[in-house]
Amino acid sequence: MEKHYKLKNILTHLIESVKKQDFLVYFRKISILEISDSHVVFGTVSSFMKDNLQAKFNTLVLEASQKELGKKITSISFLVDSSIDNPSNTNAVDCQEFYKETLKSNKIADKKSRNSVSPIEQKAGAHMRYTLNNFVVGADNQLAFSACEAVSKNPGKSYNPLYIYGDVGLGKTHLLQATGNEILKKYKDKKVAYTTADKFITEYVTAVKKRNVERMREKFREIDVLVIDDVQFLSKKEQTQNELYNIFNLLYDSNKQIIISGDRAPKELTELEPRLRSRFEWGITVDIGKPDFETRLAIIQEKAREKEFMIPQEVAEFIAANVTENVRELEGVLNQMIAEYELTGNTPSLTRIAAKLQKLSFTTDLLGESRSAARLKNTRTIKSYEDILDAVSQHFGIEKEGILGDNRKKEFMIPRQVSMYLLKTKLNYTYERIGNIFNGRNHASVLYSCNKLEKIIKKDKNLLYEVNAIKDGIGI
């Protein structure tokens, strides 16, 4: 029983330093097999779990063991305990049950209270994993990132308010929370409030019911930085909009920083009050676009690094080439791949990820043709614009130099327009970037070519077929 008692104390220390999800997944069930003068042997349910604990949590488990057993413990190891599921094994602990019990008995110190901050500040620090350092910067989010960086250095002085907009899953929440976290880190005396539009609505409705709206205003008046995510959800909430208008004025007049995100530019949020929309535009408005191939690849590699997961380069490139909509989808595919590895031991491969995308993805492309990711298994990975140019060149039987050149004959114009169109719609390259590839053509010229091809393929089914054939051949 002494081992059981010591193990529980070690686990209590671990809960303080290990994320809840990691604790419940990786520790699951554990025992102490042996305690010697300087070494502890832990038992696990399987060799797979043993390897993961050894690779990912060895240092943390050693530190927790030293807190309980003293610095004399200099090493630990993990072995498979064949009797761990036996009811008579009194040294084993079910970590899921233990976690619940520990929460109930208040053995875990609330991390928020340990920071000695107000309830508002706690919200800003709730997701400390979001930082400006681990935000992957690309061509389509560079301006938004730079604006957030500037605001974090001089809150209330540079770009106030800061309004960031873009589609779902492109990193707005990461940037907002990272900026709040950066301000808290640089300015220990600042109070930062992070909230979503939905939470703001709930807080206001509750304040109205309890007749303490003024108290709510006082709370917001005390903060130095207000961060509001997904402001579009305030649509048709007239009273809540009015309250935000009042709070906005209070903070702005006091030179307090305001950071807002939405899915559209302020002028397009037509269901918000005009006076509120106009205030959102008082500072700087920046957008976040869909990441291009290089940025998607960098995001996958960064997320894998954060999760301490080794992903083969060819698999990372395959995902980046075929999961193109947003960052959230990229991370979702990566998480499923990690889960499969942790549960089955299957290492990532092109075959497995193609099968995974087949199950997860069924999209309609911009040309109106529905296609399943099942086709991806038989296609090659797109790494750069060169791959698209090679595919178009091969399909139409002309040299790449002809596609990139200035010859205005139809046999060159069509392949050139197809190439530009695919670079824009499938690799999310900017018009400027495409222009640079095509010997310095300007933005307007590339835009015209893309629009021209889109109009042609709506009428010319033969050309539409050819474009789809190129896409199928390269897996986009």
XYZ file of C-alpha atoms in Angstrom:
476
model
C 0.000 0.000 0.000
C 2.957 2.317 0.589
C 3.819 2.195 -3.127
C 0.203 2.984 -3.960
C 0.252 6.032 -1.670
C 3.552 7.305 -3.078
C 2.327 6.756 -6.648
C -0.760 8.877 -6.003
C 1.392 11.702 -4.672
C 3.645 11.464 -7.733
C 0.588 11.604 -10.002
C -0.692 14.654 -8.112
C 2.554 16.462 -8.953
C 2.259 15.317 -12.579
C -1.250 16.701 -12.938
C 0.221 20.124 -12.160
C 2.666 19.937 -15.078
C 1.004 17.718 -17.712
C -1.915 18.777 -19.900
C -5.183 17.090 -18.963
C -5.557 15.389 -22.363
C -1.990 14.056 -22.268
C -2.406 12.817 -18.703
C -5.597 10.897 -19.490
C -4.338 9.473 -22.802
C -0.760 8.512 -22.016
C -0.853 7.556 -18.349
C -4.225 5.809 -18.410
C -3.263 3.120 -15.877
C 0.082 2.972 -14.091
C 1.801 1.223 -11.194
C 5.059 1.270 -9.254
C 6.893 -2.020 -9.633
C 10.004 -1.154 -7.665
C 11.612 1.647 -5.666
C 15.352 1.371 -5.013
C 17.784 3.852 -3.474
C 18.091 5.904 -6.666
C 15.699 4.382 -9.204
C 11.933 3.915 -9.682
C 10.388 1.366 -12.043
C 6.867 2.174 -13.248
C 4.469 -0.336 -14.790
C 2.274 0.416 -17.831
C -0.497 -1.364 -19.721
C 1.408 -2.041 -22.976
C 4.741 -1.705 -24.729
C 3.236 1.042 -26.869
C 2.343 3.110 -23.777
C 5.729 2.305 -22.235
C 7.567 3.691 -25.271
C 5.461 6.864 -25.334
C 5.909 7.570 -21.621
C 9.636 7.018 -21.929
C 9.938 9.281 -24.973
C 7.616 12.121 -23.986
C 7.325 12.267 -20.203
C 10.506 10.788 -18.753
C 11.783 14.125 -17.418
C 8.430 15.182 -15.928
C 7.892 11.822 -14.233
C 11.433 11.939 -12.837
C 10.867 15.444 -11.441
C 7.546 14.392 -9.880
C 9.237 11.340 -8.362
C 11.964 13.524 -6.870
C 9.355 15.816 -5.301
C 7.796 12.832 -3.537
C 10.813 10.597 -2.873
C 13.650 13.106 -2.726
C 16.611 14.082 -4.896
C 18.177 10.688 -4.236
C 16.061 9.442 -7.166
C 18.250 10.006 -10.208
C 16.554 7.817 -12.820
C 13.303 6.076 -13.711
C 12.203 3.436 -16.202
C 8.986 1.916 -17.537
C 8.081 -1.741 -17.975
C 4.911 -3.542 -19.076
C 3.017 -4.683 -15.956
C 1.128 -7.833 -16.958
C -0.905 -7.740 -13.739
C -1.893 -4.083 -13.930
C -5.545 -4.865 -14.754
C -5.827 -7.494 -12.024
C -8.189 -6.235 -9.265
C -5.807 -7.675 -6.677
C -2.987 -5.379 -7.859
C -3.079 -2.751 -5.116
C -0.132 -0.821 -6.565
C -1.962 0.199 -9.769
C -3.828 3.486 -10.230
C -6.542 4.184 -12.809
C -5.482 7.678 -13.855
C -8.873 8.731 -15.209
C -10.572 7.954 -11.898
C -7.695 9.491 -9.984
C -7.952 12.713 -11.995
C -11.666 13.035 -11.147
C -11.037 12.327 -7.463
C -8.217 14.851 -7.316
C -10.356 17.581 -8.836
C -13.140 16.933 -6.341
C -10.822 17.044 -3.358
C -9.187 20.263 -4.606
C -5.691 18.806 -4.572
C -4.939 20.583 -7.827
C -4.101 24.250 -7.404
C -6.024 26.220 -9.976
C -3.424 27.641 -12.326
C -5.428 30.813 -12.762
C -5.573 31.582 -9.051
C -1.836 30.960 -8.749
C -1.282 33.895 -11.057
C -3.131 36.224 -8.648
C -4.957 37.988 -11.427
C -8.467 39.330 -11.755
C -11.231 37.224 -13.394
C -10.881 39.280 -16.565
C -7.137 38.677 -16.842
C -7.618 34.963 -16.407
C -9.585 34.843 -19.644
C -6.658 36.304 -21.562
C -4.252 33.733 -20.194
C -6.552 30.743 -20.633
C -4.734 29.557 -23.759
C -1.087 30.326 -23.143
C -0.106 27.931 -25.932
C -0.973 30.724 -28.369
C 2.098 32.917 -28.865
C 3.379 35.186 -31.589
C 6.504 33.038 -31.749
C 4.618 29.874 -32.735
C 2.346 31.628 -35.242
C 3.439 30.620 -38.752
C 3.789 33.748 -40.884
C 3.127 33.635 -44.631
C 2.306 36.004 -47.459
C -1.411 36.023 -46.636
C -1.129 36.857 -42.926
C 2.052 38.943 -42.792
C 0.270 42.287 -42.363
C -2.049 40.985 -39.638
C 0.902 39.475 -37.766
C 2.934 42.687 -38.021
C -0.002 44.736 -36.727
C -0.423 42.405 -33.731
C 3.297 42.578 -33.033
C 3.188 46.381 -33.073
C 0.155 46.470 -30.768
C 1.802 44.086 -28.299
C 4.744 46.496 -27.998
C 2.659 49.661 -27.570
C -0.918 48.804 -26.529
C -3.257 51.747 -26.805
C -0.804 53.739 -28.900
C -0.304 51.813 -32.143
C -3.301 50.892 -34.289
C -6.288 51.337 -32.007
C -8.616 49.614 -32.562
C -7.039 46.697 -34.422
C -9.611 44.803 -36.500
C -8.655 41.459 -38.095
C -10.982 39.630 -40.472
C -10.974 36.449 -42.538
C -12.680 33.100 -43.042
C -13.036 30.459 -40.351
C -9.923 28.551 -39.319
C -7.246 30.867 -40.694
C -5.643 31.834 -37.368
C -7.555 34.888 -36.134
C -8.118 33.429 -32.660
C -4.457 32.430 -32.421
C -3.339 35.964 -33.272
C -5.801 37.616 -30.878
C -4.931 35.441 -27.909
C -1.217 35.523 -28.719
C -1.297 39.326 -28.719
C -3.076 39.353 -25.358
C -0.563 36.890 -23.944
C 2.356 38.925 -25.283
C 1.013 42.091 -23.638
C 0.590 40.283 -20.308
C 4.168 39.044 -20.578
C 5.650 42.453 -21.385
C 3.448 44.537 -19.100
C 2.910 42.766 -15.784
C 0.584 45.506 -14.531
C -1.767 45.434 -17.544
C -5.211 43.864 -17.303
C -6.254 42.054 -20.472
C -9.731 40.709 -21.198
C -10.308 38.093 -23.884
C -13.891 37.178 -24.758
C -15.961 35.998 -27.692
C -19.071 37.727 -28.988
C -21.178 34.824 -27.691
C -19.719 35.119 -24.193
C -20.178 38.878 -24.240
C -23.846 38.415 -25.155
C -24.315 35.916 -22.320
C -22.593 38.203 -19.828
C -24.741 41.160 -20.850
C -28.012 39.187 -20.717
C -27.088 37.912 -17.244
C -26.252 41.445 -16.106
C -29.623 42.709 -17.347
C -31.492 39.924 -15.532
C -29.638 40.661 -12.298
C -29.965 44.418 -12.819
C -26.250 45.058 -12.511
C -25.299 46.322 -15.977
C -23.400 49.187 -14.389
C -21.277 46.689 -12.495
C -20.434 44.990 -15.791
C -19.361 48.340 -17.236
C -17.178 49.012 -14.212
C -15.449 45.684 -14.696
C -14.610 46.477 -18.308
C -13.631 50.037 -17.411
C -10.831 48.661 -15.229
C -9.111 46.722 -18.017
C -6.299 47.961 -20.244
C -6.827 45.725 -23.281
C -10.120 44.340 -24.606
C -9.974 41.449 -27.085
C -13.254 40.377 -28.730
C -13.371 37.384 -31.091
C -16.015 36.683 -33.785
C -17.804 40.009 -33.486
C -20.123 39.069 -36.377
C -22.225 37.042 -33.917
C -23.493 40.296 -32.409
C -25.717 40.628 -35.491
C -29.347 41.451 -34.611
C -28.448 41.808 -30.913
C -29.303 45.495 -30.740
C -29.114 45.961 -26.969
C -25.840 44.051 -26.717
C -24.414 46.111 -29.579
C -25.408 49.251 -27.726
C -23.604 48.044 -24.612
C -20.466 47.224 -26.593
C -20.696 50.696 -28.131
C -20.687 52.248 -24.649
C -17.795 50.079 -23.445
C -15.859 50.782 -26.646
C -16.184 54.526 -26.063
C -15.132 54.222 -22.415
C -11.988 52.327 -23.309
C -11.081 54.259 -26.444
C -11.414 57.623 -24.674
C -9.036 56.310 -22.005
C -6.463 55.179 -24.605
C -7.112 51.520 -23.791
C -6.292 49.013 -26.551
C -9.168 47.286 -28.384
C -8.577 44.239 -30.615
C -11.455 42.731 -32.602
C -11.916 39.895 -35.086
C -14.713 39.102 -37.520
C -15.365 36.986 -40.570
C -15.823 40.056 -42.777
C -14.596 43.625 -43.053
C -16.513 46.075 -40.802
C -18.362 47.691 -43.706
C -19.707 44.253 -44.721
C -21.229 43.550 -41.285
C -24.481 45.138 -42.371
C -26.475 43.732 -39.439
C -24.365 45.677 -36.952
C -25.174 49.289 -36.111
C -23.432 51.754 -38.451
C -21.978 53.692 -35.499
C -20.359 50.494 -34.191
C -19.017 49.508 -37.621
C -17.502 52.948 -38.096
C -15.678 52.694 -34.772
C -14.171 49.376 -35.788
C -12.561 51.254 -38.692
C -11.051 54.038 -36.583
C -7.715 52.244 -36.298
C -6.362 49.664 -38.727
C -8.251 46.896 -40.539
C -6.272 43.904 -41.833
C -7.328 40.628 -43.397
C -6.023 37.064 -43.258
C -6.220 35.006 -46.445
C -5.939 31.298 -47.119
C -2.367 30.062 -46.658
C -0.375 29.101 -49.750
C 1.420 25.769 -50.104
C 4.640 26.876 -48.399
C 2.744 28.315 -45.428
C 0.553 25.221 -45.103
C 3.654 23.041 -45.110
C 5.300 25.219 -42.457
C 2.133 25.072 -40.327
C 2.036 21.273 -40.446
C 5.704 21.055 -39.508
C 5.297 23.554 -36.650
C 2.207 21.804 -35.242
C 3.963 18.445 -35.453
C 6.985 19.889 -33.662
C 4.763 21.293 -30.891
C 3.221 17.864 -30.416
C 6.649 16.176 -30.521
C 5.537 14.078 -33.479
C 7.856 13.047 -36.303
C 6.140 13.426 -39.676
C 7.914 12.358 -42.896
C 8.579 15.224 -45.303
C 6.676 13.571 -48.167
C 3.603 13.075 -45.941
C 3.705 16.695 -44.751
C 3.956 17.880 -48.365
C 1.081 15.632 -49.430
C -1.202 17.034 -46.722
C -0.167 20.615 -47.526
C -0.898 20.075 -51.220
C -4.348 18.572 -50.717
C -5.815 20.135 -47.563
C -6.096 23.710 -48.743
C -9.034 25.431 -47.075
C -7.776 26.485 -43.648
C -5.401 25.914 -40.760
C -8.031 24.161 -38.653
C -8.453 21.422 -41.265
C -4.684 20.956 -41.468
C -4.436 20.546 -37.705
C -7.437 18.217 -37.682
C -5.802 15.859 -40.191
C -2.547 15.962 -38.232
C -4.349 15.199 -34.941
C -6.095 12.194 -36.463
C -2.793 10.921 -37.816
C -1.189 11.286 -34.367
C -4.138 9.558 -32.690
C -3.860 6.623 -35.102
C -0.163 6.297 -34.343
C -0.719 6.452 -30.578
C -3.535 3.907 -30.620
C -2.224 1.450 -33.206
C 1.461 2.192 -33.630
C 1.009 2.759 -37.384
C 3.588 5.245 -38.634
C 2.503 7.934 -41.140
C 2.816 7.030 -44.827
C 1.495 8.358 -48.129
C -0.805 5.348 -48.477
C -2.319 5.812 -45.026
C -2.766 9.572 -45.316
C -4.409 9.180 -48.740
C -6.857 6.691 -47.221
C -7.429 9.066 -44.299
C -8.219 11.963 -46.624
C -10.577 9.721 -48.557
C -12.595 9.170 -45.392
C -12.440 12.771 -44.193
C -12.738 14.771 -47.392
C -15.330 15.200 -50.099
C -15.058 18.586 -51.755
C -16.501 20.551 -54.646
C -13.814 22.378 -56.549
C -14.152 25.816 -58.091
C -14.848 24.385 -61.540
C -18.048 22.778 -60.265
C -16.852 19.173 -60.371
C -17.368 17.076 -57.236
C -14.458 14.838 -56.411
C -13.383 12.595 -53.560
C -9.970 12.522 -51.974
C -9.856 8.870 -53.012
C -8.206 10.032 -56.230
C -5.291 11.349 -54.254
C -3.813 7.879 -53.848
C -2.950 7.711 -57.518
C -1.502 11.197 -57.884
C 1.812 12.816 -57.123
C 2.522 15.509 -54.557
C 2.446 19.147 -55.644
C 5.394 20.940 -54.070
C 5.554 24.245 -55.937
C 4.458 26.235 -58.961
C 7.013 24.300 -61.020
C 4.900 21.149 -60.682
C 1.837 22.887 -62.104
C 3.832 24.394 -64.962
C 5.303 20.960 -65.744
C 1.842 19.368 -65.761
C 0.336 22.060 -68.016
C 3.358 21.936 -70.325
C 3.122 18.155 -70.621
C -0.647 18.181 -71.175
C -0.623 20.784 -73.953
C 2.675 19.638 -75.475
C 4.510 22.967 -75.336
C 7.684 24.101 -73.586
C 7.473 25.898 -70.234
C 9.283 28.850 -71.775
C 6.321 29.276 -74.122
C 3.895 29.342 -71.192
C 5.978 31.903 -69.317
C 6.675 34.026 -72.393
C 4.734 36.786 -74.187
C 3.537 34.945 -77.316
C -0.156 35.801 -77.724
C -1.062 32.922 -80.035
C -3.909 30.772 -78.738
C -1.737 27.682 -78.313
C 0.319 29.633 -75.768
C -2.373 31.903 -74.285
C -4.660 29.095 -73.088
C -1.935 27.085 -71.271
C -0.683 30.346 -69.742
C -4.150 31.233 -68.443
C -4.715 27.692 -67.151
C -1.407 27.833 -65.274
C -2.230 31.182 -63.675
C -5.719 29.983 -62.776
C -4.447 26.830 -61.064
C -1.744 28.722 -59.180
C -4.371 31.126 -57.857
C -7.216 28.722 -57.093
C -5.293 25.645 -55.995
C -2.057 26.924 -54.455
C -3.614 30.222 -53.259
C -0.760 32.281 -54.705
C -1.354 36.040 -54.742
C -1.747 37.810 -58.086
C 1.530 39.623 -57.422
C 3.383 36.379 -56.809
C 1.964 34.809 -59.968
C 2.964 37.908 -61.920
C 6.543 37.582 -60.723
C 6.645 33.968 -61.928
C 5.386 35.052 -65.352
C 8.219 37.494 -66.069
C 6.966 40.378 -63.937
C 3.380 40.702 -65.150
C 1.353 43.127 -63.057
C -1.591 42.398 -60.764
C -4.210 43.528 -63.297
C -2.810 41.328 -66.071
C -2.897 38.183 -63.934
C -6.368 38.991 -62.603
C -7.634 39.449 -66.169
C -6.152 36.101 -67.276
C -7.726 34.202 -64.363
C -11.131 35.792 -64.885
C -10.896 35.233 -68.640
C -10.264 31.503 -68.240
C -13.067 31.158 -65.710
C -15.505 32.663 -68.226
C -14.252 30.451 -71.065
C -14.582 27.151 -69.191
C -18.184 27.952 -68.288
C -18.987 27.777 -72.003
C -16.276 25.519 -73.432
C -16.832 22.013 -71.997
C -13.835 20.616 -73.869
C -11.468 23.057 -72.186
C -13.171 22.366 -68.847
C -12.459 18.673 -69.388
C -8.794 19.417 -70.131
C -8.403 21.551 -67.007
C -9.983 18.818 -64.881
C -7.689 16.235 -66.478
C -4.641 18.300 -65.486
C -5.965 18.661 -61.950
C -6.654 14.955 -61.621
C -3.194 14.141 -62.894
C -1.490 16.179 -60.170
C -3.961 15.636 -57.348
C -5.451 19.094 -56.852
